[in-house]
Amino acid sequence: MGRRGLLLGAGVVVAGGAVAAAVTLWPTGDGGGEGTRASESASAGASAGTSGGASPSPSRNYPLSKAPRTIPAVRAHTAARGPGWRPASGARVVVNDDGLADEGKLLAGELKMTYGGRAGARAGDVELALDGKGDAESYTLTVGEGRVRIAGSGQSGVFYGTRTLKQEVHGGGTAPEGVVRDRPAKPVRGFMLDIARKHFTAGWIEDRVRELGDLKYNELGLHFSDDQGFRIESDTHPEVVSEEHLTKAQVKRIVSLAAERHIAVVPEIDSPGHLGAVIDAHPDLQLRNAGGASASRGTLDISKPAAAKIVDDLLDEYAGLFPGSGWHLGGDEYQALTASNPAASYPQLASAAVKRYGAGATIADLTTGWLNDRAAVVARHGRTPRAWNDGFYRSVKKAGVSKDVRVAYWTGKEYGARQPTEYLAAGREVVNYNDEFLYYVLGQPQTFVYPTGERIYQQWTPRVLRGTTAVPASYEDRIRGGVFAVWCDLSGAQTQNQVAAGIRMPLRAMVQKLWDPGKPELSWKEFQALANRIG
């Protein structure tokens, strides 16, 4: 990262009855987005008061406050003099809009305060407010005059402000006097869990939802169909469901809990590969070559109309279970295309391609058409589809992937891999799943090793889409964010509790870089100590 210049700003802050002259330094340069603001304040008077909303005491002087230590770190803090705030007996959480009741009740319960509903704030209270300023995920947290005010234009921003306050007062701490102005750099901050290869209990997933919410993540991906299992109850095709699975009632509770924490649940039924559990119940849909031999397990014969029907039945069914805006279609590793001569090996696919797209069409065209058809199904339900980058084929001659499909970029290791800049230059939006940093693959098969929080914290940013090299800063706005993925290739290699422990620091390191891609203020050891302190 090159040196960045500094812009100088000055102002006057009034907080807790004190006047402080503030000097603020804003980093300039590309820095992966808006940099962290470092704030210094010089006193122009004394502030008085006590925490918890007691009457101010004019005889007391306070040092300038320091920026709160949270994960992710707040983007800007204006210091002030005063005692700060902590929960006190009789204090309430109040709201200025009934739409903030869930956020208010959650915070009140966590801080052992009373929820006061829609009421004016008084000394010692926390007020949650919708104020129509900024984007939906931004917020302002003001501590002064013995109370706290968290305001944002959207409920999600206000919720993130409550997470900052919760971390500030964790373990009896004090929220520092002054004003936090905070917002995320990236709109997609996700965690994906492979529940197809390994069954995870509903309770364990709910614990992860709570953890993700406190860290300001906003997406949980559930990859629930693969060769090894199909793990959510189905009414349209109960024959495909594995013995160990989540019931729809359990999924609804997970989705509801996630919604309370402003987390969208993104489902994935990967096709036309990775469908072994479905094909086990429908062996006639297994792809076979010209000699009658099966392709690798889980490879669907997409020349058969019945193949599309069963997948679309499932997509339509689960659209009612997952109300979020995103949907992952998979689309990766279709084994028919790995043959030395796909058309000769799978003549039925070659024939279907020509029938649909005309002379010269290939199996890659037919596979691309399959992805577009599935994208159209979820689009009818108002969903924005994404697909793995190796499901976008260079060799297509007649069919291109719909522009509405976002790229989930995870690898550059496959034959003929396309650089991430090819997708970005074409105007596509990309979500970062970089397998070099963000893939936690149980048992560490092939070349995978468990990612560490330290490596993510020190070397990764959302622009590092493939390997360890960042794409040019000019593509920043097309990178939607990132997703940390747990894959269960060797499902018995770790228990679900070992998985939780293994991903703990990587999740914290990654969200820091998604919230602010610039160089963190804390060293790794300091960041690790902070994580251990606030949980």
Coordinates of C-alpha atoms in Angstrom, one line a residue:
M1 CA 0.0 0.0 0.0
G2 CA 1.5 3.4 -1.0
R3 CA 1.7 6.3 1.3
R4 CA -1.5 8.3 1.6
G5 CA -1.8 12.0 2.1
L6 CA -3.8 13.5 5.0
L7 CA -6.6 16.1 4.8
L8 CA -6.9 18.3 7.9
G9 CA -10.3 19.3 9.3
A10 CA -11.3 21.3 12.4
G11 CA -14.5 21.8 14.3
V12 CA -16.1 22.4 17.6
V13 CA -17.7 19.6 19.6
V14 CA -20.3 20.0 22.3
A15 CA -20.8 16.9 24.4
G16 CA -21.6 16.3 28.1
G17 CA -21.7 20.1 28.7
A18 CA -18.1 20.6 27.5
V19 CA -16.7 22.3 24.5
A20 CA -13.8 20.7 22.8
A21 CA -11.9 21.8 19.7
A22 CA -11.5 18.8 17.4
V23 CA -8.8 18.2 14.8
T24 CA -9.5 15.2 12.5
L25 CA -7.2 13.6 10.0
W26 CA -8.7 11.8 7.0
P27 CA -6.4 9.5 5.0
T28 CA -6.5 9.9 1.3
G29 CA -5.6 7.6 -1.6
D30 CA -7.1 4.4 -2.8
G31 CA -6.7 2.4 0.4
G32 CA -9.4 -0.1 -0.5
G33 CA -12.2 2.4 0.2
E34 CA -12.8 5.0 2.8
G35 CA -10.0 4.8 5.4
T36 CA -10.4 4.8 9.2
R37 CA -10.6 8.3 10.6
A38 CA -8.1 9.0 13.3
S39 CA -9.4 11.7 15.7
E40 CA -7.5 13.9 18.1
S41 CA -9.2 16.5 20.3
A42 CA -7.8 19.3 22.5
S43 CA -9.8 20.5 25.4
A44 CA -11.3 23.9 25.5
G45 CA -13.2 23.4 28.7
A46 CA -14.1 20.9 31.4
S47 CA -16.9 18.4 31.1
A48 CA -18.7 17.2 34.1
G49 CA -21.1 14.4 35.1
T50 CA -21.2 10.8 36.1
S51 CA -21.9 7.6 34.2
G52 CA -25.4 6.1 34.3
G53 CA -27.2 9.5 34.1
A54 CA -26.6 10.9 37.6
S55 CA -26.6 14.7 38.0
P56 CA -23.5 16.4 36.6
S57 CA -20.8 17.4 39.1
P58 CA -19.2 20.7 38.0
S59 CA -16.1 20.0 40.2
R60 CA -14.9 17.0 38.2
N61 CA -12.6 17.2 35.2
Y62 CA -12.3 14.3 32.7
P63 CA -9.6 13.4 30.2
L64 CA -10.5 13.3 26.6
S65 CA -12.2 10.0 25.7
K66 CA -10.5 7.4 23.6
A67 CA -12.1 5.7 20.6
P68 CA -13.9 2.5 21.6
R69 CA -12.2 -0.8 20.9
T70 CA -14.6 -3.0 19.0
I71 CA -14.7 -5.7 16.3
P72 CA -15.0 -4.5 13.7
A73 CA -13.3 -1.2 14.6
V74 CA -15.5 1.9 14.3
R75 CA -14.7 4.1 11.3
A76 CA -14.6 7.5 13.1
H77 CA -14.8 8.7 16.7
T78 CA -14.9 12.3 17.9
A79 CA -13.5 12.5 21.4
A80 CA -15.1 14.5 24.2
R81 CA -14.6 15.0 28.0
G82 CA -17.0 13.2 30.3
P83 CA -17.5 10.1 32.4
G84 CA -19.0 8.0 29.5
W85 CA -21.9 5.6 30.1
R86 CA -22.7 2.3 31.5
P87 CA -26.0 0.5 32.3
A88 CA -27.4 1.6 35.7
S89 CA -30.3 0.6 37.8
G90 CA -33.6 2.0 36.5
A91 CA -32.2 2.9 33.1
R92 CA -34.2 2.1 30.0
V93 CA -33.9 1.4 26.3
V94 CA -36.4 3.6 24.4
V95 CA -37.2 4.1 20.7
N96 CA -38.6 6.8 18.5
D97 CA -40.2 4.4 16.1
D98 CA -42.1 1.2 16.7
G99 CA -40.1 -0.5 14.0
L100 CA -37.1 -0.5 16.3
A101 CA -38.9 -2.6 19.0
D102 CA -37.0 -5.8 18.2
E103 CA -33.6 -4.0 18.4
G104 CA -34.6 -2.3 21.6
K105 CA -35.9 -5.4 23.4
L106 CA -32.8 -7.4 22.4
L107 CA -30.4 -4.7 23.7
A108 CA -32.4 -4.2 26.9
G109 CA -32.2 -7.9 27.6
E110 CA -28.5 -8.1 26.8
L111 CA -27.6 -5.2 29.1
K112 CA -30.2 -6.1 31.8
M113 CA -32.1 -2.9 31.3
T114 CA -35.8 -2.2 31.0
Y115 CA -37.4 -1.8 27.6
G116 CA -39.4 1.5 27.7
G117 CA -40.9 1.4 24.3
R118 CA -41.7 4.6 22.4
A119 CA -40.9 7.3 24.9
G120 CA -38.6 10.2 25.4
A121 CA -35.1 9.5 26.7
R122 CA -34.1 10.6 30.2
A123 CA -30.9 10.5 32.2
G124 CA -29.2 7.1 32.0
D125 CA -31.3 5.8 29.0
V126 CA -30.3 4.5 25.6
E127 CA -32.4 5.9 22.8
L128 CA -32.7 4.1 19.5
A129 CA -33.8 6.4 16.6
L130 CA -34.5 6.4 12.9
D131 CA -33.4 9.8 11.6
G132 CA -33.3 9.4 7.8
K133 CA -29.6 10.3 7.4
G134 CA -27.0 8.2 5.6
D135 CA -27.3 4.7 4.1
A136 CA -29.3 2.0 5.7
E137 CA -26.3 0.3 7.4
S138 CA -24.6 3.5 8.8
Y139 CA -25.3 4.8 12.2
T140 CA -24.2 7.5 14.7
L141 CA -23.7 6.6 18.4
T142 CA -23.6 9.6 20.7
V143 CA -22.5 9.4 24.4
G144 CA -23.0 12.5 26.4
E145 CA -25.1 14.1 29.2
G146 CA -25.4 10.8 30.9
R147 CA -27.2 9.0 28.1
V148 CA -26.7 7.2 24.7
R149 CA -28.4 7.9 21.4
I150 CA -28.0 5.5 18.5
A151 CA -29.5 6.8 15.3
G152 CA -29.5 5.7 11.6
S153 CA -31.7 5.9 8.5
G154 CA -32.4 2.1 8.6
Q155 CA -33.1 -0.5 11.2
S156 CA -29.9 -2.4 10.3
G157 CA -27.7 0.6 11.0
V158 CA -29.3 1.1 14.4
F159 CA -28.8 -2.6 15.1
Y160 CA -25.1 -2.3 14.3
G161 CA -24.9 0.6 16.7
T162 CA -26.3 -1.5 19.4
R163 CA -23.6 -4.1 18.7
T164 CA -21.0 -1.4 19.2
L165 CA -22.5 -0.4 22.5
K166 CA -22.8 -4.0 23.7
Q167 CA -19.1 -4.5 23.0
E168 CA -18.1 -1.2 24.7
V169 CA -19.8 -2.1 28.0
H170 CA -18.9 -5.8 27.9
G171 CA -17.8 -7.1 31.2
G172 CA -18.6 -3.9 33.1
G173 CA -16.9 -1.5 30.7
T174 CA -17.9 2.1 29.9
A175 CA -18.9 3.5 26.6
P176 CA -16.6 6.4 26.0
E177 CA -17.9 10.0 25.8
G178 CA -18.1 11.4 22.3
V179 CA -19.6 10.5 18.9
V180 CA -19.1 7.4 16.7
R181 CA -19.9 7.7 13.1
D182 CA -19.7 4.3 11.5
R183 CA -20.6 2.4 8.3
P184 CA -19.4 -0.7 6.5
A185 CA -17.2 -0.6 3.4
K186 CA -18.9 -3.6 1.8
P187 CA -22.6 -4.6 1.6
V188 CA -21.9 -8.3 1.6
R189 CA -20.4 -9.7 4.7
G190 CA -21.1 -13.4 4.8
F191 CA -20.5 -16.8 6.2
M192 CA -21.3 -20.0 4.3
L193 CA -21.8 -23.4 5.8
D194 CA -21.8 -26.7 4.0
I195 CA -24.6 -28.7 5.8
A196 CA -24.9 -31.1 2.9
R197 CA -21.8 -33.1 3.6
K198 CA -22.0 -32.8 7.3
H199 CA -25.1 -32.4 9.5
F200 CA -25.0 -29.5 11.8
T201 CA -27.6 -29.2 14.5
A202 CA -30.1 -26.3 14.5
G203 CA -28.8 -25.1 17.9
W204 CA -25.3 -24.9 16.6
I205 CA -26.3 -22.9 13.6
E206 CA -28.4 -20.6 15.8
D207 CA -25.3 -20.0 17.9
R208 CA -23.4 -19.0 14.8
V209 CA -26.2 -16.6 13.9
R210 CA -25.9 -14.8 17.2
E211 CA -22.1 -14.7 16.8
L212 CA -22.4 -13.3 13.3
G213 CA -24.9 -10.7 14.3
D214 CA -22.6 -9.4 17.1
L215 CA -19.8 -9.1 14.5
K216 CA -22.1 -7.1 12.0
Y217 CA -22.2 -9.9 9.4
N218 CA -25.3 -9.7 7.3
E219 CA -25.4 -13.0 5.4
L220 CA -25.5 -16.7 6.2
G221 CA -25.2 -19.1 3.3
L222 CA -26.6 -22.7 3.6
H223 CA -25.2 -25.2 1.1
F224 CA -27.7 -28.0 1.8
S225 CA -27.6 -30.2 -1.3
D226 CA -24.6 -32.2 -2.5
D227 CA -23.5 -35.7 -3.4
Q228 CA -23.3 -36.7 0.3
G229 CA -26.7 -35.4 1.5
F230 CA -29.8 -33.3 1.1
R231 CA -30.4 -31.8 4.5
I232 CA -33.6 -29.8 4.6
E233 CA -37.1 -31.3 4.7
S234 CA -39.0 -31.3 1.4
D235 CA -42.7 -31.6 0.7
T236 CA -42.3 -31.8 -3.1
H237 CA -39.6 -34.4 -3.1
P238 CA -39.3 -36.1 0.3
E239 CA -37.5 -39.0 -1.3
V240 CA -34.3 -37.0 -1.8
V241 CA -34.0 -35.9 1.9
S242 CA -31.2 -37.5 4.0
E243 CA -32.0 -39.2 7.3
E244 CA -30.2 -36.5 9.2
H245 CA -31.6 -33.2 8.2
L246 CA -33.2 -29.9 9.4
T247 CA -37.0 -29.7 9.5
K248 CA -38.7 -26.8 7.9
A249 CA -39.7 -25.6 11.4
Q250 CA -36.1 -25.5 12.5
V251 CA -35.1 -23.6 9.3
K252 CA -37.9 -21.1 10.0
R253 CA -36.5 -20.5 13.5
I254 CA -33.0 -20.0 12.0
V255 CA -34.3 -17.6 9.4
S256 CA -36.3 -15.7 12.0
L257 CA -33.4 -15.4 14.4
A258 CA -31.2 -14.3 11.5
A259 CA -33.7 -11.6 10.5
E260 CA -33.8 -10.2 14.0
R261 CA -30.0 -9.7 13.6
H262 CA -30.4 -8.3 10.1
I263 CA -28.8 -11.4 8.5
A264 CA -30.2 -12.7 5.2
V265 CA -30.1 -16.5 4.8
V266 CA -28.9 -17.4 1.2
P267 CA -29.7 -21.0 0.2
E268 CA -27.8 -23.0 -2.3
I269 CA -28.9 -26.1 -4.3
D270 CA -25.9 -26.6 -6.5
S271 CA -26.6 -27.9 -10.1
P272 CA -26.1 -29.5 -12.6
G273 CA -23.2 -31.1 -10.7
H274 CA -23.1 -32.0 -7.0
L275 CA -26.6 -33.5 -7.0
G276 CA -25.7 -37.0 -5.8
A277 CA -28.3 -37.1 -3.1
V278 CA -31.0 -36.2 -5.6
I279 CA -29.8 -38.7 -8.2
D280 CA -29.6 -41.5 -5.6
A281 CA -33.4 -41.2 -5.5
H282 CA -33.7 -40.7 -9.3
P283 CA -31.0 -42.9 -10.9
D284 CA -32.4 -42.3 -14.3
L285 CA -31.2 -38.7 -14.2
Q286 CA -27.5 -39.8 -13.8
L287 CA -25.4 -38.6 -16.7
R288 CA -23.9 -41.6 -18.7
N289 CA -21.5 -41.6 -21.5
A290 CA -21.8 -43.1 -25.0
G291 CA -20.8 -46.5 -23.6
G292 CA -23.3 -46.4 -20.8
A293 CA -20.8 -45.7 -18.0
S294 CA -21.7 -43.2 -15.3
A295 CA -20.0 -39.8 -15.2
S296 CA -18.8 -38.9 -11.7
R297 CA -21.5 -39.1 -9.0
G298 CA -23.8 -36.2 -8.8
T299 CA -23.6 -35.2 -12.5
L300 CA -27.1 -34.6 -13.9
D301 CA -28.1 -35.5 -17.5
I302 CA -29.3 -32.0 -18.4
S303 CA -30.6 -33.2 -21.8
K304 CA -33.6 -34.8 -19.9
P305 CA -36.6 -32.5 -19.2
A306 CA -37.2 -34.4 -15.9
A307 CA -33.8 -33.1 -14.7
A308 CA -34.9 -29.5 -15.0
K309 CA -38.3 -30.3 -13.5
I310 CA -37.0 -31.8 -10.2
V311 CA -34.5 -29.0 -9.6
D312 CA -37.1 -26.3 -10.4
D313 CA -39.6 -28.0 -8.1
L314 CA -37.1 -27.7 -5.3
L315 CA -36.2 -24.1 -6.2
D316 CA -39.8 -23.1 -6.2
E317 CA -40.5 -24.9 -2.9
Y318 CA -37.7 -23.4 -1.0
A319 CA -38.4 -19.8 -2.2
G320 CA -41.1 -19.8 0.4
L321 CA -38.8 -20.9 3.1
F322 CA -36.0 -18.4 2.5
P323 CA -37.4 -14.9 2.0
G324 CA -34.1 -13.1 1.5
S325 CA -33.1 -11.4 -1.8
G326 CA -30.1 -13.7 -2.6
W327 CA -29.9 -17.2 -4.1
H328 CA -26.8 -19.3 -4.9
L329 CA -27.2 -21.5 -7.9
G330 CA -23.9 -23.3 -7.8
G331 CA -23.1 -24.2 -11.4
D332 CA -19.5 -25.4 -10.8
E333 CA -17.6 -28.5 -11.7
Y334 CA -20.0 -30.1 -14.3
Q335 CA -18.0 -33.2 -15.1
A336 CA -19.2 -33.6 -18.7
L337 CA -17.0 -30.7 -19.7
T338 CA -13.8 -32.3 -18.2
A339 CA -13.8 -35.1 -20.9
S340 CA -11.2 -34.8 -23.6
N341 CA -13.9 -34.8 -26.2
P342 CA -17.2 -33.9 -24.4
A343 CA -19.4 -34.2 -27.6
A344 CA -18.1 -37.7 -28.4
S345 CA -18.4 -38.8 -24.8
Y346 CA -21.9 -37.4 -24.2
P347 CA -23.6 -37.3 -27.6
Q348 CA -27.0 -36.7 -26.0
L349 CA -25.8 -33.4 -24.5
A350 CA -24.2 -32.4 -27.8
S351 CA -27.5 -33.1 -29.7
A352 CA -29.5 -31.2 -27.1
A353 CA -27.2 -28.2 -27.4
V354 CA -27.6 -28.0 -31.2
K355 CA -31.4 -28.5 -30.9
R356 CA -31.6 -25.6 -28.6
Y357 CA -29.0 -23.2 -29.9
G358 CA -28.4 -24.3 -33.5
A359 CA -25.4 -25.5 -35.5
G360 CA -22.1 -25.0 -33.8
A361 CA -23.5 -25.0 -30.2
T362 CA -21.5 -26.9 -27.6
I363 CA -22.1 -28.7 -24.3
A364 CA -20.8 -25.5 -22.6
D365 CA -23.7 -23.6 -24.3
L366 CA -26.2 -26.1 -23.0
T367 CA -24.7 -25.9 -19.5
T368 CA -24.8 -22.1 -19.6
G369 CA -28.4 -22.3 -20.7
W370 CA -29.1 -24.6 -17.7
L371 CA -27.7 -21.9 -15.4
N372 CA -29.7 -19.2 -17.1
D373 CA -32.9 -21.2 -16.8
R374 CA -32.4 -21.7 -13.1
A375 CA -31.6 -18.0 -12.6
A376 CA -34.9 -17.2 -14.3
V377 CA -36.7 -19.5 -11.8
V378 CA -35.3 -17.7 -8.8
A379 CA -35.7 -14.3 -10.5
R380 CA -39.5 -15.0 -10.6
H381 CA -39.4 -15.1 -6.8
G382 CA -37.5 -11.7 -6.7
R383 CA -34.1 -13.2 -5.9
T384 CA -30.7 -12.1 -7.2
P385 CA -28.7 -15.2 -8.3
R386 CA -25.0 -15.9 -8.0
A387 CA -22.9 -18.7 -9.3
W388 CA -19.4 -20.1 -8.9
N389 CA -16.9 -18.5 -11.2
D390 CA -16.0 -21.9 -12.8
G391 CA -19.6 -22.1 -14.0
F392 CA -18.9 -19.3 -16.4
Y393 CA -17.4 -20.8 -19.5
R394 CA -15.0 -19.2 -22.0
S395 CA -15.8 -21.8 -24.6
V396 CA -19.5 -20.8 -25.1
K397 CA -20.4 -19.9 -28.6
K398 CA -24.1 -19.3 -28.5
A399 CA -25.2 -18.7 -24.9
G400 CA -23.8 -16.3 -22.3
V401 CA -24.5 -16.2 -18.6
S402 CA -27.3 -13.7 -17.8
K403 CA -25.9 -10.3 -16.7
D404 CA -28.1 -10.6 -13.6
V405 CA -26.0 -13.5 -12.2
R406 CA -23.3 -12.4 -9.8
V407 CA -19.9 -14.1 -9.7
A408 CA -18.9 -16.0 -6.6
Y409 CA -15.2 -16.1 -7.2
W410 CA -13.5 -18.9 -5.3
T411 CA -10.7 -20.4 -7.4
G412 CA -8.3 -19.9 -10.2
K413 CA -6.9 -23.4 -10.1
E414 CA -9.2 -25.1 -12.7
Y415 CA -8.0 -25.7 -16.3
G416 CA -8.5 -22.6 -18.4
A417 CA -9.4 -20.5 -15.3
R418 CA -10.4 -16.9 -16.0
Q419 CA -8.8 -14.1 -14.0
P420 CA -11.3 -12.1 -11.8
T421 CA -10.5 -9.0 -13.8
E422 CA -12.3 -10.6 -16.8
Y423 CA -15.5 -10.6 -14.9
L424 CA -15.0 -7.2 -13.4
A425 CA -14.0 -5.6 -16.7
A426 CA -17.2 -7.0 -18.2
G427 CA -19.2 -5.1 -15.7
R428 CA -20.2 -8.1 -13.5
E429 CA -20.5 -7.8 -9.7
V430 CA -18.3 -10.2 -7.8
V431 CA -18.4 -11.7 -4.3
N432 CA -15.1 -12.7 -2.9
Y433 CA -14.8 -16.4 -1.7
N434 CA -11.0 -16.6 -2.3
D435 CA -10.1 -20.2 -1.4
E436 CA -6.5 -19.1 -0.6
F437 CA -7.8 -17.2 2.5
L438 CA -11.5 -17.9 3.0
Y439 CA -12.0 -21.7 2.6
Y440 CA -12.1 -23.8 5.8
V441 CA -12.1 -27.3 4.3
L442 CA -12.5 -30.1 6.9
G443 CA -9.6 -32.6 6.8
Q444 CA -7.5 -30.2 4.6
P445 CA -7.7 -32.4 1.4
Q446 CA -5.8 -31.8 -1.7
T447 CA -3.9 -28.5 -1.3
F448 CA -6.2 -26.9 1.3
V449 CA -5.0 -25.8 4.7
Y450 CA -7.0 -24.3 7.4
P451 CA -7.0 -20.5 7.1
T452 CA -5.9 -18.4 10.0
G453 CA -7.2 -15.1 11.3
E454 CA -3.7 -13.7 11.4
R455 CA -3.1 -14.3 7.7
I456 CA -6.5 -12.8 6.7
Y457 CA -5.9 -9.8 9.0
Q458 CA -2.4 -9.1 7.6
Q459 CA -2.7 -10.0 3.9
W460 CA -6.3 -10.2 2.7
T461 CA -8.6 -7.4 1.5
P462 CA -11.8 -7.7 -0.6
R463 CA -9.8 -6.9 -3.7
V464 CA -7.7 -10.0 -3.2
L465 CA -10.0 -12.2 -5.2
R466 CA -7.6 -14.9 -6.4
G467 CA -4.4 -16.0 -4.8
T468 CA -2.6 -13.2 -2.9
T469 CA -2.7 -10.4 -5.5
A470 CA -5.2 -7.6 -5.3
V471 CA -7.1 -6.5 -8.4
P472 CA -6.8 -2.8 -9.4
A473 CA -8.6 -0.3 -7.2
S474 CA -10.7 0.9 -10.1
Y475 CA -12.8 -2.3 -9.7
E476 CA -13.5 -1.6 -6.0
D477 CA -17.2 -0.7 -6.5
R478 CA -17.9 -4.0 -8.4
I479 CA -16.7 -6.2 -5.5
R480 CA -19.7 -6.6 -3.4
G481 CA -17.9 -8.1 -0.4
G482 CA -16.8 -11.4 0.9
V483 CA -17.9 -14.8 2.3
F484 CA -16.0 -17.1 4.6
A485 CA -16.9 -20.7 3.7
V486 CA -16.8 -23.9 5.7
W487 CA -16.7 -27.0 3.4
C488 CA -17.1 -30.5 4.9
D489 CA -15.2 -32.7 2.3
L490 CA -13.9 -35.0 5.1
S491 CA -16.9 -34.6 7.4
G492 CA -15.5 -36.6 10.3
A493 CA -12.3 -34.6 10.5
Q494 CA -13.7 -32.2 13.1
T495 CA -16.7 -32.0 15.4
Q496 CA -19.0 -29.0 15.0
N497 CA -17.5 -27.6 18.2
Q498 CA -14.1 -27.9 16.7
V499 CA -15.3 -26.1 13.7
A500 CA -16.7 -23.3 15.8
A501 CA -13.3 -22.9 17.5
G502 CA -11.4 -23.1 14.3
I503 CA -13.4 -20.4 12.5
R504 CA -13.6 -18.0 15.5
M505 CA -10.6 -15.7 14.7
P506 CA -10.9 -16.0 10.9
L507 CA -14.4 -14.6 11.1
R508 CA -13.3 -11.7 13.2
A509 CA -10.4 -10.9 11.0
M510 CA -12.4 -11.0 7.9
V511 CA -15.2 -8.8 9.1
Q512 CA -12.7 -6.2 10.1
K513 CA -11.5 -6.1 6.5
L514 CA -15.0 -6.0 5.1
W515 CA -16.0 -3.2 7.4
D516 CA -12.8 -1.2 6.6
P517 CA -10.3 -2.6 4.1
G518 CA -7.5 -0.3 5.2
K519 CA -4.6 -1.3 7.4
P520 CA -5.9 -2.0 10.8
E521 CA -4.8 0.3 13.7
L522 CA -4.2 -2.7 16.0
S523 CA -1.4 -5.2 15.7
W524 CA -2.5 -8.8 15.3
K525 CA -1.6 -9.5 18.9
E526 CA -3.7 -6.5 20.1
F527 CA -6.6 -7.6 17.9
Q528 CA -6.4 -11.1 19.3
A529 CA -6.4 -9.8 22.8
L530 CA -9.4 -7.6 22.1
A531 CA -11.3 -10.6 20.7
N532 CA -10.5 -12.6 23.8
R533 CA -11.7 -9.7 26.0
I534 CA -15.0 -8.9 24.3
G535 CA -15.9 -12.5 23.3

